[in-house]
Tab-separated table of C-alpha atoms and ligand atoms in Angstrom:
chain	number	residue	atom	x	y	z
T	1	UNK	CA	-75.980	9.445	-76.814
T	2	UNK	CA	-72.484	8.483	-77.935
T	3	UNK	CA	-69.822	11.149	-77.871
T	4	UNK	CA	-70.047	13.616	-80.736
T	5	UNK	CA	-67.921	12.736	-83.731
T	6	UNK	CA	-67.025	16.016	-85.496
T	7	UNK	CA	-66.297	16.062	-89.246
T	8	UNK	CA	-62.740	17.144	-88.490
T	9	UNK	CA	-60.441	17.768	-85.553
T	10	UNK	CA	-56.740	18.765	-85.455
T	11	UNK	CA	-54.204	16.432	-83.809
T	12	UNK	CA	-51.650	18.354	-81.732
T	13	UNK	CA	-49.178	16.154	-79.844
T	14	UNK	CA	-47.663	16.788	-76.414
T	15	UNK	CA	-44.197	17.414	-77.885
T	16	UNK	CA	-45.623	20.252	-80.005
T	17	UNK	CA	-47.450	21.726	-77.012
T	18	UNK	CA	-44.196	21.699	-75.037
T	19	UNK	CA	-42.406	23.291	-77.997
T	20	UNK	CA	-44.965	26.088	-78.066
T	21	UNK	CA	-44.487	26.627	-74.327
T	22	UNK	CA	-40.754	27.042	-74.948
T	23	UNK	CA	-41.375	29.618	-77.675
T	24	UNK	CA	-43.730	31.518	-75.367
T	25	UNK	CA	-41.005	31.551	-72.701
T	26	UNK	CA	-38.246	32.497	-75.148
T	27	UNK	CA	-39.183	36.160	-75.379
T	28	UNK	CA	-39.422	36.015	-79.207
T	29	UNK	CA	-43.013	35.501	-80.378
T	30	UNK	CA	-43.410	37.086	-83.810
T	31	UNK	CA	-41.463	36.098	-86.978
T	32	UNK	CA	-38.057	34.844	-85.939
T	33	UNK	CA	-36.018	31.650	-85.719
T	34	UNK	CA	-39.031	29.289	-85.693
T	35	UNK	CA	-40.454	30.800	-88.886
T	36	UNK	CA	-37.050	30.354	-90.546
T	37	UNK	CA	-36.900	26.756	-89.281
T	38	UNK	CA	-40.446	25.987	-90.466
T	39	UNK	CA	-39.835	27.481	-93.916
T	40	UNK	CA	-36.628	25.447	-94.212
T	41	UNK	CA	-38.418	22.238	-93.173
T	42	UNK	CA	-41.210	22.880	-95.685
T	43	UNK	CA	-38.634	23.576	-98.359
T	44	UNK	CA	-36.911	20.238	-97.649
T	45	UNK	CA	-40.297	18.494	-97.793
T	46	UNK	CA	-41.008	20.141	-101.163
T	47	UNK	CA	-37.757	19.362	-102.924
T	48	UNK	CA	-35.778	22.444	-101.940
T	49	UNK	CA	-38.063	25.078	-103.398
T	50	UNK	CA	-38.321	28.611	-102.017
T	51	UNK	CA	-41.007	28.805	-99.302
T	52	UNK	CA	-42.526	31.981	-97.882
T	53	UNK	CA	-45.093	31.630	-95.100
T	54	UNK	CA	-48.021	33.956	-94.444
T	55	UNK	CA	-50.764	34.207	-91.827
T	56	UNK	CA	-53.309	32.381	-94.025
T	57	UNK	CA	-53.658	30.746	-97.409
T	58	UNK	CA	-55.956	33.605	-98.313
T	59	UNK	CA	-53.012	35.984	-97.808
T	60	UNK	CA	-50.687	33.543	-99.621
T	61	UNK	CA	-52.970	33.360	-102.665
T	62	UNK	CA	-53.575	37.102	-102.830
T	63	UNK	CA	-49.871	37.902	-102.464
T	64	UNK	CA	-48.913	35.227	-105.004
T	65	UNK	CA	-51.274	36.832	-107.538
T	66	UNK	CA	-49.856	40.280	-106.790
T	67	UNK	CA	-46.294	38.946	-107.015
T	68	UNK	CA	-47.155	37.487	-110.425
T	69	UNK	CA	-48.268	40.950	-111.553
T	70	UNK	CA	-52.008	40.209	-111.646
T	71	UNK	CA	-54.280	43.233	-111.265
T	72	UNK	CA	-56.908	45.468	-112.847
T	73	UNK	CA	-57.870	44.590	-116.416
T	74	UNK	CA	-56.696	40.997	-116.102
T	75	UNK	CA	-58.685	37.759	-115.996
T	76	UNK	CA	-57.875	34.700	-113.922
T	77	UNK	CA	-59.599	31.400	-114.689
T	78	UNK	CA	-60.759	29.453	-111.644
T	79	UNK	CA	-63.368	26.817	-110.680
T	80	UNK	CA	-66.948	27.834	-109.821
T	81	UNK	CA	-66.925	25.488	-106.812
T	82	UNK	CA	-64.336	25.960	-104.074
T	83	UNK	CA	-64.004	27.845	-100.817
T	84	UNK	CA	-64.933	31.426	-101.678
T	85	UNK	CA	-61.404	32.647	-100.827
T	86	UNK	CA	-60.237	31.230	-104.184
T	87	UNK	CA	-62.329	33.782	-106.086
T	88	UNK	CA	-62.168	36.563	-103.493
T	89	UNK	CA	-58.395	36.881	-103.735
T	90	UNK	CA	-58.633	37.317	-107.511
T	91	UNK	CA	-61.304	39.990	-107.101
T	92	UNK	CA	-59.269	41.787	-104.436
T	93	UNK	CA	-56.329	42.261	-106.840
T	94	UNK	CA	-58.665	44.109	-109.225
T	95	UNK	CA	-58.677	41.243	-111.727
T	96	UNK	CA	-61.833	39.406	-112.790
T	97	UNK	CA	-62.388	35.803	-111.763
T	98	UNK	CA	-63.547	33.860	-114.831
T	99	UNK	CA	-65.337	30.745	-113.622
T	100	UNK	CA	-65.459	27.385	-115.328
T	101	UNK	CA	-67.272	24.259	-114.185
T	102	UNK	CA	-65.776	21.365	-112.228
T	103	UNK	CA	-66.022	17.608	-112.679
T	104	UNK	CA	-68.995	16.184	-110.793
T	105	UNK	CA	-66.879	13.454	-109.187
T	106	UNK	CA	-63.355	14.945	-109.276
T	107	UNK	CA	-64.587	18.380	-108.082
T	108	UNK	CA	-61.586	19.726	-109.997
T	109	UNK	CA	-61.560	22.409	-112.680
T	110	UNK	CA	-62.671	21.140	-116.108
T	111	UNK	CA	-59.573	21.667	-118.247
T	112	UNK	CA	-61.547	21.457	-121.522
T	113	UNK	CA	-63.509	24.498	-120.385
T	114	UNK	CA	-60.339	26.293	-119.287
T	115	UNK	CA	-59.017	26.478	-122.850
T	116	UNK	CA	-62.353	27.777	-124.099
T	117	UNK	CA	-62.379	30.527	-121.426
T	118	UNK	CA	-58.977	32.016	-122.326
T	119	UNK	CA	-59.111	35.558	-123.779
T	120	UNK	CA	-56.452	38.182	-124.521
T	121	UNK	CA	-56.971	39.478	-120.967
T	122	UNK	CA	-56.259	36.129	-119.295
T	123	UNK	CA	-53.032	36.263	-117.270
T	124	UNK	CA	-53.252	33.321	-114.901
T	125	UNK	CA	-54.964	30.059	-114.054
T	126	UNK	CA	-55.953	29.309	-110.466
T	127	UNK	CA	-56.936	25.644	-110.131
T	128	UNK	CA	-57.811	23.982	-106.808
T	129	UNK	CA	-56.622	20.457	-105.970
T	130	UNK	CA	-60.007	19.777	-104.479
T	131	UNK	CA	-60.064	17.621	-101.336
T	132	UNK	CA	-56.412	16.796	-102.114
T	133	UNK	CA	-57.011	15.143	-105.501
T	134	UNK	CA	-54.390	16.644	-107.833
T	135	UNK	CA	-55.534	18.390	-110.988
T	136	UNK	CA	-54.046	16.827	-114.178
T	137	UNK	CA	-50.734	18.684	-113.921
T	138	UNK	CA	-49.447	17.656	-117.344
T	139	UNK	CA	-52.466	19.117	-119.112
T	140	UNK	CA	-52.699	22.147	-116.829
T	141	UNK	CA	-49.107	23.248	-117.407
T	142	UNK	CA	-49.323	22.399	-121.096
T	143	UNK	CA	-52.259	24.826	-121.419
T	144	UNK	CA	-50.396	27.453	-119.346
T	145	UNK	CA	-47.258	27.143	-121.473
T	146	UNK	CA	-49.075	27.321	-124.788
T	147	UNK	CA	-50.977	30.453	-123.737
T	148	UNK	CA	-48.122	32.006	-121.694
T	149	UNK	CA	-50.136	32.091	-118.472
T	150	UNK	CA	-48.872	31.986	-114.907
T	151	UNK	CA	-50.377	29.290	-112.653
T	152	UNK	CA	-51.224	30.072	-109.032
T	153	UNK	CA	-52.288	26.746	-107.538
T	154	UNK	CA	-54.772	26.805	-104.667
T	155	UNK	CA	-53.277	23.817	-102.862
T	156	UNK	CA	-55.081	24.582	-99.580
T	157	UNK	CA	-56.331	20.977	-99.562
T	158	UNK	CA	-53.237	19.372	-100.992
T	159	UNK	CA	-50.274	19.408	-98.600
T	160	UNK	CA	-48.828	15.900	-98.999
T	161	UNK	CA	-50.646	15.143	-102.263
T	162	UNK	CA	-48.612	14.053	-105.252
T	163	UNK	CA	-49.008	13.854	-109.015
T	164	UNK	CA	-47.228	10.898	-110.665
T	165	UNK	CA	-44.973	10.568	-107.607
T	166	UNK	CA	-44.042	14.272	-107.369
T	167	UNK	CA	-45.382	16.249	-104.414
T	168	UNK	CA	-47.770	19.103	-105.127
T	169	UNK	CA	-45.702	22.217	-104.414
T	170	UNK	CA	-42.396	20.580	-105.365
T	171	UNK	CA	-42.927	21.790	-108.951
T	172	UNK	CA	-45.174	24.276	-110.740
T	173	UNK	CA	-45.303	28.083	-110.664
T	174	UNK	CA	-46.710	29.442	-107.357
T	175	UNK	CA	-48.314	26.849	-105.101
T	176	UNK	CA	-50.285	28.000	-102.033
T	177	UNK	CA	-50.999	25.883	-98.962
T	178	UNK	CA	-53.293	26.460	-95.983
T	179	UNK	CA	-52.535	25.557	-92.386
T	180	UNK	CA	-55.968	26.363	-90.981
T	181	UNK	CA	-56.923	23.895	-88.197
T	182	UNK	CA	-59.304	22.041	-90.539
T	183	UNK	CA	-56.569	21.325	-93.095
T	184	UNK	CA	-54.262	18.273	-93.194
T	185	UNK	CA	-51.710	20.067	-91.024
T	186	UNK	CA	-52.056	23.276	-89.063
T	187	UNK	CA	-50.206	26.310	-87.702
T	188	UNK	CA	-53.524	27.418	-86.068
T	189	UNK	CA	-53.856	29.976	-88.871
T	190	UNK	CA	-51.263	30.106	-91.602
T	191	UNK	CA	-50.327	29.585	-95.209
T	192	UNK	CA	-47.321	29.276	-97.477
T	193	UNK	CA	-46.309	29.892	-101.067
T	194	UNK	CA	-43.977	27.355	-102.622
T	195	UNK	CA	-42.025	28.281	-105.732
T	196	UNK	CA	-41.973	31.480	-107.736
T	197	UNK	CA	-39.234	33.190	-109.718
T	198	UNK	CA	-36.537	35.114	-107.803
T	199	UNK	CA	-38.448	38.349	-108.472
T	200	UNK	CA	-41.748	36.843	-107.335
T	201	UNK	CA	-40.197	35.570	-104.100
T	202	UNK	CA	-38.796	39.051	-103.406
T	203	UNK	CA	-42.237	40.526	-104.116
T	204	UNK	CA	-43.855	38.051	-101.705
T	205	UNK	CA	-41.519	39.216	-98.936
T	206	UNK	CA	-42.427	42.831	-99.637
T	207	UNK	CA	-46.179	42.172	-99.826
T	208	UNK	CA	-46.210	40.312	-96.534
T	209	UNK	CA	-44.300	43.054	-94.709
T	210	UNK	CA	-45.344	46.612	-95.552
T	211	UNK	CA	-43.510	46.738	-98.900
T	212	UNK	CA	-40.443	47.493	-96.838
T	213	UNK	CA	-36.842	46.799	-97.760
T	214	UNK	CA	-34.098	46.916	-95.132
T	215	UNK	CA	-30.514	47.501	-96.160
T	216	UNK	CA	-27.334	48.696	-94.411
T	217	UNK	CA	-28.163	52.229	-95.580
T	218	UNK	CA	-31.588	52.188	-93.902
T	219	UNK	CA	-35.142	51.229	-94.737
T	220	UNK	CA	-37.204	52.097	-97.742
T	221	UNK	CA	-40.892	51.393	-98.458
T	222	UNK	CA	-41.265	50.492	-102.117
T	223	UNK	CA	-45.077	50.296	-102.141
T	224	UNK	CA	-47.981	50.087	-99.670
T	225	UNK	CA	-47.541	46.440	-98.781
T	226	UNK	CA	-49.688	44.355	-96.440
T	227	UNK	CA	-48.862	42.543	-93.213
T	228	UNK	CA	-49.080	38.791	-93.197
T	229	UNK	CA	-45.963	37.396	-91.542
T	230	UNK	CA	-46.387	34.207	-89.501
T	231	UNK	CA	-45.579	34.190	-85.769
T	232	UNK	CA	-42.924	31.945	-84.221
T	233	UNK	CA	-45.636	30.428	-82.022
T	234	UNK	CA	-47.597	29.377	-85.108
T	235	UNK	CA	-44.451	28.181	-86.880
T	236	UNK	CA	-43.553	25.957	-83.913
T	237	UNK	CA	-46.969	24.283	-84.225
T	238	UNK	CA	-46.262	23.802	-87.945
T	239	UNK	CA	-42.863	22.192	-87.282
T	240	UNK	CA	-44.532	19.573	-85.060
T	241	UNK	CA	-47.311	19.029	-87.586
T	242	UNK	CA	-45.083	18.721	-90.655
T	243	UNK	CA	-43.058	16.018	-88.890
T	244	UNK	CA	-46.244	13.946	-88.687
T	245	UNK	CA	-47.892	14.884	-91.990
T	246	UNK	CA	-47.055	11.640	-93.813
T	247	UNK	CA	-48.433	9.630	-90.897
T	248	UNK	CA	-51.596	11.786	-90.776
T	249	UNK	CA	-52.197	11.430	-94.507
T	250	UNK	CA	-51.583	7.659	-94.452
T	251	UNK	CA	-54.224	7.417	-91.732
T	252	UNK	CA	-56.633	9.531	-93.793
T	253	UNK	CA	-56.161	7.138	-96.733
T	254	UNK	CA	-56.863	4.128	-94.484
T	255	UNK	CA	-60.060	5.666	-93.165
T	256	UNK	CA	-61.221	6.586	-96.666
T	257	UNK	CA	-60.479	3.038	-97.857
T	258	UNK	CA	-62.879	1.848	-95.161
T	259	UNK	CA	-65.606	4.189	-96.488
T	260	UNK	CA	-65.118	2.803	-100.006
T	261	UNK	CA	-65.060	-0.774	-98.712
T	262	UNK	CA	-68.327	-0.390	-96.807
T	263	UNK	CA	-69.868	1.372	-99.789
T	264	UNK	CA	-68.410	-0.857	-102.500
T	265	UNK	CA	-71.826	-2.160	-103.482
T	266	UNK	CA	-74.696	0.143	-104.426
T	267	UNK	CA	-73.847	3.049	-102.079
T	268	UNK	CA	-76.755	5.327	-101.085
T	269	UNK	CA	-74.603	8.413	-101.802
T	270	UNK	CA	-72.558	9.392	-104.876
T	271	UNK	CA	-68.924	8.813	-103.942
T	272	UNK	CA	-66.168	11.204	-105.061
T	273	UNK	CA	-63.458	10.171	-107.525
T	274	UNK	CA	-61.065	7.910	-105.668
T	275	UNK	CA	-57.759	8.927	-107.249
T	276	UNK	CA	-54.599	7.022	-106.327
T	277	UNK	CA	-52.072	7.012	-103.484
T	278	UNK	CA	-51.195	10.636	-104.394
T	279	UNK	CA	-54.568	11.762	-102.964
T	280	UNK	CA	-54.146	13.282	-99.485
T	281	UNK	CA	-57.878	13.212	-98.618
T	282	UNK	CA	-58.378	16.568	-96.965
T	283	UNK	CA	-62.120	15.841	-96.883
T	284	UNK	CA	-64.418	12.964	-97.803
T	285	UNK	CA	-67.486	14.528	-99.403
T	286	UNK	CA	-70.061	12.389	-101.217
T	287	UNK	CA	-73.237	13.805	-102.787
T	288	UNK	CA	-76.690	13.193	-101.307
T	289	UNK	CA	-79.360	11.772	-103.677
T	290	UNK	CA	-81.632	14.699	-102.798
T	291	UNK	CA	-83.943	14.246	-105.798
T	292	UNK	CA	-84.815	10.783	-104.450
T	293	UNK	CA	-85.229	11.888	-100.852
T	294	UNK	CA	-88.110	13.329	-98.854
T	295	UNK	CA	-85.646	15.301	-96.757
T	296	UNK	CA	-83.605	18.448	-97.285
T	297	UNK	CA	-79.852	18.508	-96.739
T	298	UNK	CA	-80.370	20.594	-93.598
T	299	UNK	CA	-82.723	17.896	-92.266
T	300	UNK	CA	-80.173	15.207	-93.156
T	301	UNK	CA	-77.453	17.101	-91.256
T	302	UNK	CA	-79.813	17.473	-88.290
T	303	UNK	CA	-80.651	13.733	-88.338
T	304	UNK	CA	-76.919	12.935	-88.346
T	305	UNK	CA	-76.326	15.380	-85.477
T	306	UNK	CA	-79.010	13.551	-83.489
T	307	UNK	CA	-76.905	10.424	-83.993
T	308	UNK	CA	-73.854	12.286	-82.670
T	309	UNK	CA	-72.184	12.762	-86.061
T	310	UNK	CA	-70.987	16.079	-87.440
T	311	UNK	CA	-71.471	16.790	-91.163
T	312	UNK	CA	-70.014	19.775	-93.028
T	313	UNK	CA	-70.721	21.485	-96.363
T	314	UNK	CA	-67.750	22.146	-98.693
T	315	UNK	CA	-68.805	24.219	-100.623
T	316	UNK	CA	-71.690	26.208	-102.143
T	317	UNK	CA	-71.064	27.266	-105.776
T	318	UNK	CA	-69.201	30.579	-105.728
T	319	UNK	CA	-70.871	32.225	-108.719
T	320	UNK	CA	-74.271	32.179	-106.972
T	321	UNK	CA	-73.117	34.338	-104.059
T	322	UNK	CA	-74.288	37.976	-104.162
T	323	UNK	CA	-70.766	39.293	-104.737
T	324	UNK	CA	-70.410	37.179	-107.897
T	325	UNK	CA	-73.958	37.591	-109.200
T	326	UNK	CA	-73.048	41.280	-109.140
T	327	UNK	CA	-70.292	40.483	-111.656
T	328	UNK	CA	-72.969	39.045	-113.955
T	329	UNK	CA	-72.864	35.351	-113.070
T	330	UNK	CA	-76.180	33.493	-112.786
T	331	UNK	CA	-77.806	30.174	-112.070
T	332	UNK	CA	-77.524	27.502	-114.756
T	333	UNK	CA	-74.029	28.451	-115.964
T	334	UNK	CA	-72.096	25.757	-114.131
T	335	UNK	CA	-74.400	22.780	-113.539
T	336	UNK	CA	-71.868	20.523	-111.795
T	337	UNK	CA	-70.746	23.238	-109.401
T	338	UNK	CA	-74.389	23.995	-108.624
T	339	UNK	CA	-75.302	20.344	-108.060
T	340	UNK	CA	-72.292	19.828	-105.781
T	341	UNK	CA	-73.195	23.038	-103.946
T	342	UNK	CA	-76.682	21.679	-103.286
T	343	UNK	CA	-75.858	18.032	-102.530
T	344	UNK	CA	-72.393	17.838	-101.005
T	345	UNK	CA	-71.920	16.567	-97.451
T	346	UNK	CA	-68.574	16.313	-95.683
T	347	UNK	CA	-68.419	13.189	-93.526
T	348	UNK	CA	-66.025	12.762	-90.584
T	349	UNK	CA	-62.391	12.251	-91.548
T	350	UNK	CA	-59.402	13.090	-89.347
T	351	UNK	CA	-56.318	11.152	-88.253
T	352	UNK	CA	-57.466	10.391	-84.692
T	353	UNK	CA	-60.603	8.588	-85.924
T	354	UNK	CA	-60.993	4.840	-85.532
T	355	UNK	CA	-62.072	2.533	-88.351
T	356	UNK	CA	-65.107	1.743	-86.178
T	357	UNK	CA	-66.051	5.451	-86.345
T	358	UNK	CA	-66.283	5.056	-90.129
T	359	UNK	CA	-68.553	2.040	-89.619
T	360	UNK	CA	-70.741	4.140	-87.352
T	361	UNK	CA	-70.965	6.994	-89.893
T	362	UNK	CA	-71.807	4.637	-92.773
T	363	UNK	CA	-74.497	2.913	-90.723
T	364	UNK	CA	-76.055	6.262	-89.782
T	365	UNK	CA	-75.993	7.575	-93.383
T	366	UNK	CA	-77.546	4.325	-94.663
T	367	UNK	CA	-80.258	4.481	-92.018
T	368	UNK	CA	-81.131	8.163	-92.468
T	369	UNK	CA	-81.311	7.879	-96.275
T	370	UNK	CA	-83.289	4.610	-96.141
T	371	UNK	CA	-85.835	6.369	-93.914
T	372	UNK	CA	-86.154	9.262	-96.378
T	373	UNK	CA	-86.666	7.504	-99.740
T	374	UNK	CA	-89.583	8.771	-101.773
D	1	LIG	C1	-59.174	26.803	-96.528
D	1	LIG	C2	-59.095	27.234	-97.949
D	1	LIG	C3	-58.537	28.454	-98.341
D	1	LIG	C4	-58.134	29.521	-97.363
D	1	LIG	O1	-57.292	29.080	-96.374
D	1	LIG	P1	-57.017	30.013	-95.106
D	1	LIG	O2	-55.714	29.502	-94.590
D	1	LIG	O3	-58.160	29.751	-94.156
D	1	LIG	O4	-56.968	31.411	-95.550
D	1	LIG	C5	-58.391	28.727	-99.683
D	1	LIG	N1	-58.823	27.861	-100.611
D	1	LIG	C6	-59.406	26.699	-100.279
D	1	LIG	C7	-59.822	25.770	-101.364
D	1	LIG	C8	-59.585	26.359	-98.931
D	1	LIG	O5	-60.193	25.221	-98.614
């Protein structure tokens, strides 16, 4: 069998590894000069905006909501299909996640349904730039302005994406990135919030470090804050990754172009919306034609694994999980999210892949589906 091709793999260069070794030898491991350097580099990359890093995007999103004053009695509108963290962070603040459906091909929140879901309790919108395809930012912020809502963008997939030539995170209210190893750049684990008012940025600092304020007269704890400060070791990985992000994302776009080229004519899978050069292609996730197949998705994934190819699932519909059924959500409410949840497959896409790896994946998908037509 050929060597296993995973659906994703981080690319850490030797220079970064050496940089980490230096941090480990420096005697300063937790938040220090490397975190400051990483935040400054991210800020430069995002047009000079305030940047506060955290230990995960989950922490970034939760703290951004808290900083924006979201809590019990409030509603936050969010897509029914995303990684579950998107909804969990809303729930954890005490607010209620109000789901709306996503586009079947864009996978992004349906903005027509967003307007219809706004009530007097709605305080914020939490869209996801799914797979790195930006949400329509003009319409999104127009809705937010007209209804006086704060926007907390889940940009976990979208570092390096841009909308009409402007980078995601270089504008907008509170924009949260993930640096998990599966994302377009990594700090091992990590996240960041870009933007926010001066008060929100101060609140983010308090939430990520015990609610504690240090001044010449001593320390005070203003509220029971959390603990989510990034380490210098992680930040040093991020500095090396950010320097190569544009190169990584250009490579992702090349590989995706090969998928579209090979599947330009009558593809056996339903391809996602292609977007433009502002798409950073965190994942490439077509839909399986399950209703025309004699095979389940699990069997498809197993058949691909036998051919040495890793396939992921991103993601099941959130409202069908136990925790969200308990809030009253049920099957049939968000048909696109449910269909994506059933049919989505994440095919290999990472910067170190060769174009010939794409050829190999396409050939295997074609073969497995052709052998399973009913
Ligand atoms: C990965 C991801 C998160 C959470 O990121 P972590 O850094 O792992 O906490 C949140 N939202 C979406 C859409 C994600 O894909």
